């Protein structure tokens, strides 16, 4: 679930986009198996280690599935109706006292993840929130959430939500004290649902396994190799993707409460 340094001009992002483009144009259609890593690396003119890193990202983002001994397979597009209701993760964790602790709010250039899932143009920017959801004082979920460009939001979800997200961003003053923000409590998805009252929003989700990683492990004093469940979600409104998110649940987190969509 790495996001740091994943800008569009990096070689990793370019390789990510080349593979996604090959999937989109039918070179590797849904259900197809990618060539073995040595062969694919040769075709793309990249190192095997660099290719392996991008394949791991593609798996985390729900684009492919990798199995040891079986290679990498392009995932089928998920069906529109899902099993889950569209609810913020803080409402799925419990019972217990749930608190959302904001770690960062930024206006970002497209990354490999946000650029792909939100269809961002190179000139567009995504509002990013990083949040730790705690249950009874214990970190139960890391939420990395990106909203579509401000202009897209204003034409799909309305000006109120766009204004809320804009108000959450710091406006640093080099001559003044550290910037403050007016970000609402809760995850970004909670803000979307509050603004939309849940109407007109649909989502597509994938589940996978990963590890906590060094930065997140340091943030909650857990080993980086701690196993974790990764939920990747894209939320749509008016035929456009408006929210892309990664929710990471480390081992030992409370069970998720899922309800079938009615």
XYZ file of C-alpha atoms in Angstrom:
262
model
C 0.000 0.000 0.000
C 2.865 2.433 -0.556
C 2.000 5.893 -1.731
C 5.164 7.894 -1.063
C 7.087 9.002 -4.135
C 4.636 7.393 -6.531
C 4.417 10.305 -8.929
C 3.586 10.019 -12.584
C 7.092 10.865 -13.760
C 8.746 7.973 -11.900
C 9.872 4.886 -13.795
C 7.708 2.732 -11.540
C 4.570 4.711 -12.415
C 5.410 4.591 -16.124
C 5.776 0.812 -15.982
C 2.536 0.537 -14.001
C 0.734 2.570 -16.660
C 2.241 0.555 -19.527
C 0.894 -2.674 -18.072
C -2.516 -1.110 -17.354
C -2.614 0.235 -20.936
C -1.890 -3.264 -22.247
C -4.800 -4.558 -20.178
C -7.115 -1.790 -21.394
C -6.267 -2.305 -25.083
C -6.855 -6.058 -24.887
C -3.248 -7.224 -25.067
C -3.865 -8.849 -21.689
C -7.667 -9.138 -21.426
C -9.497 -9.954 -18.179
C -8.861 -13.551 -17.214
C -5.623 -13.743 -19.202
C -2.393 -14.842 -17.582
C 0.543 -12.460 -17.879
C 3.753 -13.888 -19.346
C 6.261 -15.285 -16.844
C 8.254 -12.544 -15.107
C 11.531 -13.135 -17.032
C 9.665 -13.022 -20.353
C 7.523 -9.998 -19.438
C 10.556 -8.108 -18.119
C 12.331 -8.749 -21.412
C 9.332 -7.605 -23.447
C 9.073 -4.393 -21.445
C 12.830 -3.791 -21.266
C 12.925 -3.545 -17.479
C 14.609 -5.399 -14.641
C 12.863 -8.317 -12.966
C 13.100 -6.603 -9.578
C 11.446 -3.441 -10.927
C 8.735 -5.490 -12.632
C 8.086 -7.494 -9.462
C 7.581 -4.284 -7.463
C 4.995 -3.025 -9.954
C 3.217 -6.395 -10.073
C 2.866 -6.235 -6.285
C 1.300 -2.765 -6.611
C -1.067 -3.990 -9.339
C -2.171 -6.830 -7.085
C -2.736 -4.472 -4.142
C -4.785 -2.219 -6.425
C -6.995 -5.129 -7.512
C -5.845 -5.110 -11.151
C -4.225 -8.581 -11.120
C -4.021 -11.642 -8.903
C -0.617 -13.248 -8.242
C -0.234 -16.816 -7.014
C 3.048 -18.540 -6.356
C 3.647 -21.168 -9.002
C 0.699 -19.972 -11.102
C 1.884 -16.512 -12.195
C -0.207 -13.353 -12.528
C -3.754 -13.241 -13.899
C -5.693 -10.142 -14.985
C -8.778 -9.752 -12.809
C -12.254 -9.692 -14.235
C -13.995 -6.331 -13.773
C -16.109 -6.701 -10.622
C -19.881 -6.713 -11.141
C -21.719 -3.524 -10.318
C -23.877 -5.002 -7.524
C -21.710 -5.965 -4.562
C -22.332 -7.869 -1.356
C -21.507 -4.935 0.854
C -23.419 -1.793 1.642
C -21.507 1.415 1.112
C -20.541 2.368 4.661
C -17.478 4.107 6.148
C -15.021 1.748 7.800
C -15.437 3.397 11.213
C -19.042 2.177 11.274
C -17.909 -1.396 10.508
C -15.444 -1.646 13.402
C -16.795 -2.364 16.807
C -18.178 -2.659 19.340
C -15.983 -0.209 21.170
C -15.086 3.455 21.259
C -14.141 4.417 17.688
C -11.953 7.459 17.013
C -10.509 8.733 13.731
C -7.074 10.328 14.006
C -6.006 12.347 10.953
C -2.338 11.968 10.029
C -2.226 14.023 6.825
C -4.296 16.079 4.382
C -2.694 17.086 1.104
C -3.463 18.189 -2.432
C -1.500 15.719 -4.545
C -0.411 15.203 -8.100
C -1.735 11.937 -9.577
C -0.010 8.834 -8.199
C 0.001 5.394 -9.747
C -3.016 4.439 -7.608
C -5.066 7.648 -7.715
C -4.277 8.320 -11.366
C -5.471 4.872 -12.393
C -8.570 4.541 -10.211
C -9.764 8.169 -10.532
C -8.770 8.578 -14.202
C -6.873 11.734 -13.347
C -5.290 13.827 -16.057
C -1.700 14.932 -15.473
C -2.894 18.467 -14.695
C -5.566 17.400 -12.200
C -5.047 17.136 -8.457
C -6.476 14.792 -5.831
C -7.318 15.668 -2.244
C -5.638 13.052 -0.038
C -6.476 12.085 3.548
C -4.501 9.669 5.693
C -6.432 8.560 8.759
C -5.922 6.014 11.531
C -9.166 4.532 12.836
C -8.763 3.463 16.467
C -11.032 1.213 18.497
C -10.634 1.522 22.261
C -7.301 3.271 21.690
C -5.859 0.577 19.404
C -5.176 1.193 15.698
C -7.655 -0.934 13.770
C -7.408 0.539 10.267
C -5.183 2.773 8.161
C -7.267 4.721 5.626
C -5.620 6.239 2.563
C -8.291 8.094 0.560
C -8.098 10.238 -2.572
C -10.915 12.403 -3.956
C -11.238 13.353 -7.608
C -10.241 16.770 -8.901
C -12.251 19.697 -7.496
C -13.914 20.428 -10.843
C -15.044 16.818 -11.198
C -16.526 16.799 -7.701
C -18.482 19.992 -8.284
C -20.197 18.477 -11.342
C -20.858 15.042 -9.799
C -21.260 15.266 -6.021
C -21.912 18.983 -5.579
C -20.229 22.118 -4.304
C -20.783 21.392 -0.589
C -18.562 18.307 -0.609
C -15.939 20.026 -2.774
C -15.879 22.943 -0.322
C -15.553 20.566 2.637
C -12.550 18.852 1.108
C -10.955 22.152 0.114
C -11.355 23.441 3.677
C -9.541 20.357 4.961
C -6.340 21.269 3.101
C -3.612 23.251 4.861
C -2.684 26.666 3.512
C 0.856 27.180 4.788
C 2.092 30.669 5.505
C 5.923 30.745 5.466
C 5.910 33.732 7.817
C 3.325 32.359 10.200
C 2.659 29.423 12.524
C 1.968 25.875 11.234
C -1.109 25.692 9.082
C -4.372 24.438 10.531
C -7.152 22.654 8.688
C -10.885 22.339 9.051
C -11.162 18.648 8.210
C -14.288 16.950 9.585
C -13.918 13.991 11.892
C -14.142 10.587 10.257
C -12.893 9.150 7.008
C -13.295 10.780 3.612
C -15.913 8.199 2.667
C -17.969 9.308 5.667
C -17.810 12.888 4.343
C -18.967 11.699 0.896
C -21.891 9.760 2.361
C -22.899 12.668 4.599
C -22.930 15.045 1.635
C -24.731 12.658 -0.691
C -26.960 11.019 1.913
C -25.770 7.799 0.274
C -27.795 8.443 -2.882
C -26.213 8.089 -6.294
C -22.981 6.557 -4.963
C -21.862 3.078 -5.966
C -18.656 1.253 -5.127
C -16.428 -1.545 -6.332
C -14.145 -3.276 -3.865
C -11.454 -5.932 -3.777
C -9.854 -7.732 -0.831
C -6.274 -8.920 -0.587
C -3.501 -9.789 1.840
C -0.411 -7.673 2.499
C 1.913 -6.618 5.322
C 1.810 -3.566 7.547
C 5.096 -2.103 6.264
C 7.756 0.027 7.905
C 6.046 3.445 8.069
C 2.683 2.187 9.266
C 4.324 -0.230 11.678
C 6.340 2.623 13.175
C 3.180 4.738 13.542
C 1.500 2.149 15.786
C 4.560 0.378 17.239
C 3.936 -2.864 15.359
C 6.467 -4.972 13.401
C 6.544 -4.112 9.660
C 5.963 -7.776 8.763
C 2.623 -7.817 10.609
C 0.016 -9.438 8.295
C -2.846 -7.208 7.218
C -6.058 -7.303 5.210
C -6.209 -4.765 2.370
C -9.546 -3.439 1.126
C -9.281 -1.413 -2.089
C -12.374 0.581 -3.021
C -13.459 2.923 -5.817
C -16.622 5.004 -5.379
C -18.549 6.304 -8.389
C -21.053 9.134 -8.905
C -22.650 10.251 -12.138
C -20.644 7.725 -14.151
C -17.309 9.022 -12.833
C -14.951 7.657 -10.184
C -14.891 10.237 -7.381
C -13.144 8.455 -4.485
C -10.361 5.870 -4.436
C -9.222 4.316 -1.185
C -7.038 1.706 0.471
C -8.089 0.484 3.903
C -5.496 -1.608 5.733
C -6.550 -3.725 8.717
C -3.585 -5.111 10.679
C -3.765 -8.519 12.353
C -5.550 -8.248 15.670
C -7.985 -5.553 14.497
C -11.666 -6.019 15.421
C -13.757 -8.084 13.034
C -15.462 -6.209 10.218
C -19.250 -6.242 10.282
C -20.536 -6.623 6.706
C -24.179 -6.436 5.676
C -25.662 -7.546 2.366
C -26.873 -4.815 0.049
C -30.653 -4.602 -0.154
